[in-house]
Amino acid sequence: MGHWWYRNIIEPGKLPMLLALLSFVTSFLVTRVITRLIRAGRGPFKNVTPGGMHVHHVVPGVILVIVGGFGAVGSGRHGIGALASAVVFGLGAGLVLDEFALILHLDDVYWSEQGRKSVEIVVLTAALVALVLGGFLPFGVNDLTYEERQSRGLVAINAATNFFLALIALWKGKPRTALIGILVPFVALIGAVRLARPSSPYAKRFYANRPRARAKAGLRAFHHDRRWAGPRRRFQDFIGGAPDPSPPDSPPDTPPGPDVSRGSDRRH
């Protein structure tokens, strides 16, 4: 364990990335705790509303990301400056991605159903960074031996193949599989060879005239969503809090009735 820690974290200069990951996760968790307390009306925390304008925490998050990013560029990968910049960057990234859904929709959807995207993107980001810290390199280059890495052509072919598989998985409507597949090629291969999601561009292009394939893809997507939607929602609610219930659908408008006055005029 000590040898792995030194080889993958300390020796290659990955300590700043480790600190950035820890501060990123801490920033997100602390922010979620505070926002849930504010939502419940507990504790001393309140929304920041100078002059009646609600300042979302994505604003200080962007400032911290800028400071940490430029600080990291200026200080390099070693030294106290690099470590401090990594921590500042991680704190800011946690604040920014906690309101990812707000940025995406350009609306305050923090406690709505759309706000679940923020929790999902934070978990996915943390997982990808953790894989990189664990020694995984993009497009599976880490699977090659040292001698194989000396051949630029072999490295290029390996990276291009894995990149192509990740693109196919994305084309088939599997963005999570594609992102993880960038670091773990076997995952991208599974996403590339399995049936596409029914609403994906791939399905619309190749399943349009194949009713059996379209029906099979829809059935598989239905079973997958029924199996995993519940656990995923419970996990998201546990991490980020349950969204506000959606308002009930308004009743349809009543069509206008007959013009009684006009009919009454005709009777007289």
mmCIF file of C-alpha atoms in Angstrom:
data_model
loop_
_atom_site.group_PDB
_atom_site.id
_atom_site.type_symbol
_atom_site.label_atom_id
_atom_site.label_comp_id
_atom_site.label_asym_id
_atom_site.label_seq_id
_atom_site.Cartn_x
_atom_site.Cartn_y
_atom_site.Cartn_z
ATOM 1 C CA MET A 1 0.000 0.000 0.000
ATOM 2 C CA GLY A 2 2.815 2.392 0.875
ATOM 3 C CA HIS A 3 4.604 1.650 -2.391
ATOM 4 C CA TRP A 4 1.397 2.252 -4.385
ATOM 5 C CA TRP A 5 0.779 5.519 -2.502
ATOM 6 C CA TYR A 6 4.300 6.772 -3.223
ATOM 7 C CA ARG A 7 4.291 5.616 -6.846
ATOM 8 C CA ASN A 8 0.852 6.976 -7.826
ATOM 9 C CA ILE A 9 0.433 10.007 -5.542
ATOM 10 C CA ILE A 10 3.728 11.433 -4.331
ATOM 11 C CA GLU A 11 6.354 10.507 -6.920
ATOM 12 C CA PRO A 12 4.595 11.714 -10.121
ATOM 13 C CA GLY A 13 3.560 14.982 -8.470
ATOM 14 C CA LYS A 14 -0.084 14.009 -7.999
ATOM 15 C CA LEU A 15 -0.310 15.391 -4.484
ATOM 16 C CA PRO A 16 -1.864 18.676 -5.713
ATOM 17 C CA MET A 17 -4.531 16.672 -7.539
ATOM 18 C CA LEU A 18 -5.250 14.673 -4.395
ATOM 19 C CA LEU A 19 -5.648 17.869 -2.369
ATOM 20 C CA ALA A 20 -7.852 19.358 -5.085
ATOM 21 C CA LEU A 21 -10.072 16.255 -5.027
ATOM 22 C CA LEU A 22 -10.373 16.268 -1.234
ATOM 23 C CA SER A 23 -11.177 19.986 -1.113
ATOM 24 C CA PHE A 24 -13.630 19.562 -4.010
ATOM 25 C CA VAL A 25 -15.581 16.815 -2.234
ATOM 26 C CA THR A 26 -15.420 18.662 1.110
ATOM 27 C CA SER A 27 -16.640 21.897 -0.477
ATOM 28 C CA PHE A 28 -19.590 20.147 -2.107
ATOM 29 C CA LEU A 29 -20.609 18.250 1.047
ATOM 30 C CA VAL A 30 -20.332 21.297 3.320
ATOM 31 C CA THR A 31 -22.280 23.407 0.834
ATOM 32 C CA ARG A 32 -25.050 20.829 0.626
ATOM 33 C CA VAL A 33 -25.281 20.634 4.421
ATOM 34 C CA ILE A 34 -25.548 24.425 4.706
ATOM 35 C CA THR A 35 -28.130 24.748 1.922
ATOM 36 C CA ARG A 36 -30.238 21.989 3.449
ATOM 37 C CA LEU A 37 -30.115 23.753 6.819
ATOM 38 C CA ILE A 38 -31.174 27.012 5.154
ATOM 39 C CA ARG A 39 -33.993 25.206 3.385
ATOM 40 C CA ALA A 40 -35.173 23.696 6.691
ATOM 41 C CA GLY A 41 -34.851 27.024 8.526
ATOM 42 C CA ARG A 42 -32.295 25.701 10.999
ATOM 43 C CA GLY A 43 -29.023 27.131 12.209
ATOM 44 C CA PRO A 44 -27.531 30.569 11.760
ATOM 45 C CA PHE A 45 -27.099 30.310 7.998
ATOM 46 C CA LYS A 46 -29.065 32.529 5.632
ATOM 47 C CA ASN A 47 -29.077 33.243 1.928
ATOM 48 C CA VAL A 48 -26.772 36.062 0.860
ATOM 49 C CA THR A 49 -29.073 38.760 -0.524
ATOM 50 C CA PRO A 50 -27.331 42.154 -0.629
ATOM 51 C CA GLY A 51 -29.779 44.776 -1.848
ATOM 52 C CA GLY A 52 -32.428 42.108 -2.285
ATOM 53 C CA MET A 53 -30.419 40.205 -4.930
ATOM 54 C CA HIS A 54 -29.749 36.524 -4.189
ATOM 55 C CA VAL A 55 -26.050 35.818 -4.754
ATOM 56 C CA HIS A 56 -25.660 32.145 -5.584
ATOM 57 C CA HIS A 57 -22.559 30.351 -4.339
ATOM 58 C CA VAL A 58 -21.499 29.700 -7.925
ATOM 59 C CA VAL A 59 -20.260 33.334 -7.916
ATOM 60 C CA PRO A 60 -17.562 32.904 -5.222
ATOM 61 C CA GLY A 61 -16.925 29.478 -6.726
ATOM 62 C CA VAL A 62 -15.976 31.000 -10.073
ATOM 63 C CA ILE A 63 -13.677 33.481 -8.313
ATOM 64 C CA LEU A 64 -11.934 30.670 -6.415
ATOM 65 C CA VAL A 65 -11.553 28.576 -9.574
ATOM 66 C CA ILE A 66 -9.937 31.510 -11.371
ATOM 67 C CA VAL A 67 -7.583 32.259 -8.481
ATOM 68 C CA GLY A 68 -6.663 28.600 -8.010
ATOM 69 C CA GLY A 69 -6.255 27.935 -11.721
ATOM 70 C CA PHE A 70 -3.982 30.888 -12.409
ATOM 71 C CA GLY A 71 -2.116 30.189 -9.186
ATOM 72 C CA ALA A 72 -1.476 26.605 -10.285
ATOM 73 C CA VAL A 73 -0.258 27.739 -13.700
ATOM 74 C CA GLY A 74 2.117 30.224 -12.129
ATOM 75 C CA SER A 75 3.481 27.961 -9.383
ATOM 76 C CA GLY A 76 3.973 24.724 -11.327
ATOM 77 C CA ARG A 77 3.346 21.264 -9.903
ATOM 78 C CA HIS A 78 5.567 21.432 -6.843
ATOM 79 C CA GLY A 79 5.925 23.625 -3.792
ATOM 80 C CA ILE A 80 3.586 25.226 -1.292
ATOM 81 C CA GLY A 81 2.098 27.488 -3.957
ATOM 82 C CA ALA A 82 0.983 24.514 -6.042
ATOM 83 C CA LEU A 83 -0.612 22.815 -3.034
ATOM 84 C CA ALA A 84 -2.418 25.976 -1.917
ATOM 85 C CA SER A 85 -3.645 26.640 -5.460
ATOM 86 C CA ALA A 86 -4.939 23.075 -5.717
ATOM 87 C CA VAL A 87 -6.941 23.480 -2.515
ATOM 88 C CA VAL A 88 -8.386 26.821 -3.648
ATOM 89 C CA PHE A 89 -9.264 25.384 -7.048
ATOM 90 C CA GLY A 90 -10.959 22.351 -5.489
ATOM 91 C CA LEU A 91 -13.024 24.535 -3.162
ATOM 92 C CA GLY A 92 -14.167 26.702 -6.044
ATOM 93 C CA ALA A 93 -14.941 23.732 -8.300
ATOM 94 C CA GLY A 94 -17.137 22.238 -5.593
ATOM 95 C CA LEU A 95 -19.139 25.455 -5.331
ATOM 96 C CA VAL A 96 -19.472 25.788 -9.107
ATOM 97 C CA LEU A 97 -20.530 22.217 -9.857
ATOM 98 C CA ASP A 98 -22.950 22.228 -6.939
ATOM 99 C CA GLU A 99 -24.955 24.665 -9.057
ATOM 100 C CA PHE A 100 -24.208 23.010 -12.389
ATOM 101 C CA ALA A 101 -27.933 22.623 -13.084
ATOM 102 C CA LEU A 102 -28.446 26.363 -12.555
ATOM 103 C CA ILE A 103 -25.746 27.121 -15.132
ATOM 104 C CA LEU A 104 -27.139 24.544 -17.549
ATOM 105 C CA HIS A 105 -30.757 25.733 -17.379
ATOM 106 C CA LEU A 106 -30.000 29.405 -16.651
ATOM 107 C CA ASP A 107 -32.647 29.200 -13.956
ATOM 108 C CA ASP A 108 -32.767 28.580 -10.202
ATOM 109 C CA VAL A 109 -33.561 24.864 -10.336
ATOM 110 C CA TYR A 110 -31.496 23.971 -7.264
ATOM 111 C CA TRP A 111 -34.352 22.195 -5.428
ATOM 112 C CA SER A 112 -36.227 21.035 -8.510
ATOM 113 C CA GLU A 113 -36.059 17.756 -10.401
ATOM 114 C CA GLN A 114 -33.562 19.301 -12.826
ATOM 115 C CA GLY A 115 -31.300 20.086 -9.884
ATOM 116 C CA ARG A 116 -30.396 16.404 -9.611
ATOM 117 C CA LYS A 117 -27.967 16.973 -12.493
ATOM 118 C CA SER A 118 -25.682 18.887 -10.121
ATOM 119 C CA VAL A 119 -25.332 15.915 -7.783
ATOM 120 C CA GLU A 120 -24.781 13.563 -10.692
ATOM 121 C CA ILE A 121 -22.057 15.691 -12.297
ATOM 122 C CA VAL A 122 -20.252 16.116 -8.956
ATOM 123 C CA VAL A 123 -20.225 12.369 -8.293
ATOM 124 C CA LEU A 124 -19.062 11.660 -11.837
ATOM 125 C CA THR A 125 -16.297 14.266 -11.634
ATOM 126 C CA ALA A 126 -15.043 12.900 -8.313
ATOM 127 C CA ALA A 127 -15.048 9.366 -9.725
ATOM 128 C CA LEU A 128 -13.058 10.383 -12.819
ATOM 129 C CA VAL A 129 -10.448 12.267 -10.790
ATOM 130 C CA ALA A 130 -10.163 9.330 -8.389
ATOM 131 C CA LEU A 131 -9.526 6.996 -11.327
ATOM 132 C CA VAL A 132 -6.772 9.285 -12.589
ATOM 133 C CA LEU A 133 -5.228 9.327 -9.115
ATOM 134 C CA GLY A 134 -5.401 5.545 -9.046
ATOM 135 C CA GLY A 135 -3.144 5.354 -12.079
ATOM 136 C CA PHE A 136 -5.647 5.268 -14.944
ATOM 137 C CA LEU A 137 -4.627 7.365 -17.930
ATOM 138 C CA PRO A 138 -7.002 8.646 -20.615
ATOM 139 C CA PHE A 139 -7.825 6.194 -23.402
ATOM 140 C CA GLY A 140 -6.152 3.244 -21.710
ATOM 141 C CA VAL A 141 -2.535 4.170 -22.361
ATOM 142 C CA ASN A 142 -1.738 2.835 -18.889
ATOM 143 C CA ASP A 143 -2.560 -0.673 -20.192
ATOM 144 C CA LEU A 144 0.560 -0.614 -22.357
ATOM 145 C CA THR A 145 3.907 -1.821 -21.112
ATOM 146 C CA TYR A 146 6.900 0.495 -20.870
ATOM 147 C CA GLU A 147 8.373 -0.945 -24.051
ATOM 148 C CA GLU A 148 5.082 -0.520 -25.904
ATOM 149 C CA ARG A 149 4.845 3.096 -24.817
ATOM 150 C CA GLN A 150 8.118 3.789 -26.585
ATOM 151 C CA SER A 151 6.325 3.215 -29.881
ATOM 152 C CA ARG A 152 4.423 6.393 -30.683
ATOM 153 C CA GLY A 153 2.447 4.629 -33.361
ATOM 154 C CA LEU A 154 1.158 1.982 -30.965
ATOM 155 C CA VAL A 155 0.210 4.605 -28.380
ATOM 156 C CA ALA A 156 -1.620 6.639 -31.016
ATOM 157 C CA ILE A 157 -3.532 3.597 -32.297
ATOM 158 C CA ASN A 158 -4.492 2.538 -28.780
ATOM 159 C CA ALA A 159 -5.696 6.046 -27.851
ATOM 160 C CA ALA A 160 -7.588 6.463 -31.134
ATOM 161 C CA THR A 161 -9.340 3.093 -30.733
ATOM 162 C CA ASN A 162 -10.480 3.824 -27.195
ATOM 163 C CA PHE A 163 -11.540 7.337 -28.169
ATOM 164 C CA PHE A 164 -13.596 5.884 -31.024
ATOM 165 C CA LEU A 165 -15.291 3.408 -28.674
ATOM 166 C CA ALA A 166 -16.113 6.201 -26.228
ATOM 167 C CA LEU A 167 -17.627 8.252 -29.066
ATOM 168 C CA ILE A 168 -19.820 5.325 -30.135
ATOM 169 C CA ALA A 169 -21.032 4.880 -26.557
ATOM 170 C CA LEU A 170 -21.870 8.583 -26.442
ATOM 171 C CA TRP A 171 -23.606 8.323 -29.834
ATOM 172 C CA LYS A 172 -25.712 5.492 -28.440
ATOM 173 C CA GLY A 173 -27.000 7.731 -25.655
ATOM 174 C CA LYS A 174 -24.707 6.549 -22.847
ATOM 175 C CA PRO A 175 -22.784 9.626 -21.653
ATOM 176 C CA ARG A 176 -21.790 8.146 -18.267
ATOM 177 C CA THR A 177 -20.406 5.018 -19.924
ATOM 178 C CA ALA A 178 -18.531 7.145 -22.460
ATOM 179 C CA LEU A 179 -16.900 9.323 -19.785
ATOM 180 C CA ILE A 180 -15.839 6.389 -17.635
ATOM 181 C CA GLY A 181 -14.722 4.590 -20.801
ATOM 182 C CA ILE A 182 -12.218 7.362 -21.504
ATOM 183 C CA LEU A 183 -10.241 6.043 -18.524
ATOM 184 C CA VAL A 184 -11.395 2.410 -18.527
ATOM 185 C CA PRO A 185 -11.439 1.130 -22.132
ATOM 186 C CA PHE A 186 -13.345 -2.056 -21.280
ATOM 187 C CA VAL A 187 -16.300 0.070 -20.142
ATOM 188 C CA ALA A 188 -16.309 1.982 -23.432
ATOM 189 C CA LEU A 189 -16.250 -1.305 -25.355
ATOM 190 C CA ILE A 190 -19.336 -2.558 -23.502
ATOM 191 C CA GLY A 191 -21.177 0.692 -24.195
ATOM 192 C CA ALA A 192 -20.207 0.566 -27.867
ATOM 193 C CA VAL A 193 -21.370 -2.997 -28.607
ATOM 194 C CA ARG A 194 -24.620 -3.047 -26.623
ATOM 195 C CA LEU A 195 -27.951 -1.763 -27.916
ATOM 196 C CA ALA A 196 -28.417 1.996 -28.071
ATOM 197 C CA ARG A 197 -30.874 3.964 -25.968
ATOM 198 C CA PRO A 198 -34.149 4.443 -27.901
ATOM 199 C CA SER A 199 -33.878 8.247 -27.849
ATOM 200 C CA SER A 200 -30.224 8.349 -28.914
ATOM 201 C CA PRO A 201 -29.064 9.669 -32.306
ATOM 202 C CA TYR A 202 -27.739 6.187 -33.128
ATOM 203 C CA ALA A 203 -31.160 4.584 -32.585
ATOM 204 C CA LYS A 204 -32.919 7.238 -34.649
ATOM 205 C CA ARG A 205 -30.442 6.663 -37.468
ATOM 206 C CA PHE A 206 -30.144 2.860 -37.540
ATOM 207 C CA TYR A 207 -33.280 1.554 -35.790
ATOM 208 C CA ALA A 208 -35.818 3.595 -37.762
ATOM 209 C CA ASN A 209 -36.466 0.741 -40.223
ATOM 210 C CA ARG A 210 -35.726 -2.071 -37.773
ATOM 211 C CA PRO A 211 -38.818 -2.474 -35.578
ATOM 212 C CA ARG A 212 -37.454 -5.534 -33.764
ATOM 213 C CA ALA A 213 -34.226 -3.783 -32.795
ATOM 214 C CA ARG A 214 -36.168 -0.666 -31.795
ATOM 215 C CA ALA A 215 -38.547 -2.695 -29.636
ATOM 216 C CA LYS A 216 -35.694 -4.642 -28.039
ATOM 217 C CA ALA A 217 -33.803 -1.432 -27.282
ATOM 218 C CA GLY A 218 -36.900 0.119 -25.717
ATOM 219 C CA LEU A 219 -37.541 -2.962 -23.573
ATOM 220 C CA ARG A 220 -33.937 -3.082 -22.386
ATOM 221 C CA ALA A 221 -33.971 0.630 -21.541
ATOM 222 C CA PHE A 222 -37.244 0.177 -19.642
ATOM 223 C CA HIS A 223 -35.885 -2.669 -17.519
ATOM 224 C CA HIS A 224 -32.607 -0.804 -16.911
ATOM 225 C CA ASP A 225 -34.376 2.365 -15.803
ATOM 226 C CA ARG A 226 -36.809 0.460 -13.601
ATOM 227 C CA ARG A 227 -33.936 -1.346 -11.915
ATOM 228 C CA TRP A 228 -31.590 1.605 -11.374
ATOM 229 C CA ALA A 229 -33.755 4.742 -11.335
ATOM 230 C CA GLY A 230 -34.944 4.147 -7.771
ATOM 231 C CA PRO A 231 -31.516 3.484 -6.197
ATOM 232 C CA ARG A 232 -29.992 6.385 -8.138
ATOM 233 C CA ARG A 233 -32.692 8.769 -6.938
ATOM 234 C CA ARG A 234 -32.322 7.620 -3.326
ATOM 235 C CA PHE A 235 -28.568 8.111 -3.531
ATOM 236 C CA GLN A 236 -28.983 11.579 -5.023
ATOM 237 C CA ASP A 237 -31.534 12.504 -2.357
ATOM 238 C CA PHE A 238 -29.202 11.232 0.370
ATOM 239 C CA ILE A 239 -26.294 13.305 -0.935
ATOM 240 C CA GLY A 240 -28.020 16.445 -2.125
ATOM 241 C CA GLY A 241 -31.478 16.423 -0.567
ATOM 242 C CA ALA A 242 -34.825 15.574 -2.117
ATOM 243 C CA PRO A 243 -36.178 18.118 -4.613
ATOM 244 C CA ASP A 244 -39.398 19.997 -4.056
ATOM 245 C CA PRO A 245 -42.496 18.088 -5.179
ATOM 246 C CA SER A 246 -43.731 19.048 -8.607
ATOM 247 C CA PRO A 247 -46.958 21.081 -8.631
ATOM 248 C CA PRO A 248 -50.033 19.128 -9.733
ATOM 249 C CA ASP A 249 -51.046 19.506 -13.318
ATOM 250 C CA SER A 250 -53.621 22.225 -13.816
ATOM 251 C CA PRO A 251 -56.981 21.050 -15.195
ATOM 252 C CA PRO A 252 -57.532 21.663 -18.872
ATOM 253 C CA ASP A 253 -59.280 24.835 -19.826
ATOM 254 C CA THR A 254 -63.052 24.499 -20.112
ATOM 255 C CA PRO A 255 -64.172 25.139 -23.682
ATOM 256 C CA PRO A 256 -66.533 28.066 -24.051
ATOM 257 C CA GLY A 257 -70.227 27.162 -24.008
ATOM 258 C CA PRO A 258 -72.800 28.193 -26.547
ATOM 259 C CA ASP A 259 -73.770 31.813 -26.836
ATOM 260 C CA VAL A 260 -76.989 31.683 -24.812
ATOM 261 C CA SER A 261 -77.781 35.352 -25.288
ATOM 262 C CA ARG A 262 -77.778 35.054 -29.059
ATOM 263 C CA GLY A 263 -80.035 32.008 -28.965
ATOM 264 C CA SER A 264 -82.325 33.831 -26.572
ATOM 265 C CA ASP A 265 -82.576 36.757 -28.967
ATOM 266 C CA ARG A 266 -83.687 34.438 -31.742
ATOM 267 C CA ARG A 267 -86.453 32.985 -29.614
ATOM 268 C CA HIS A 268 -87.972 36.425 -28.943
#
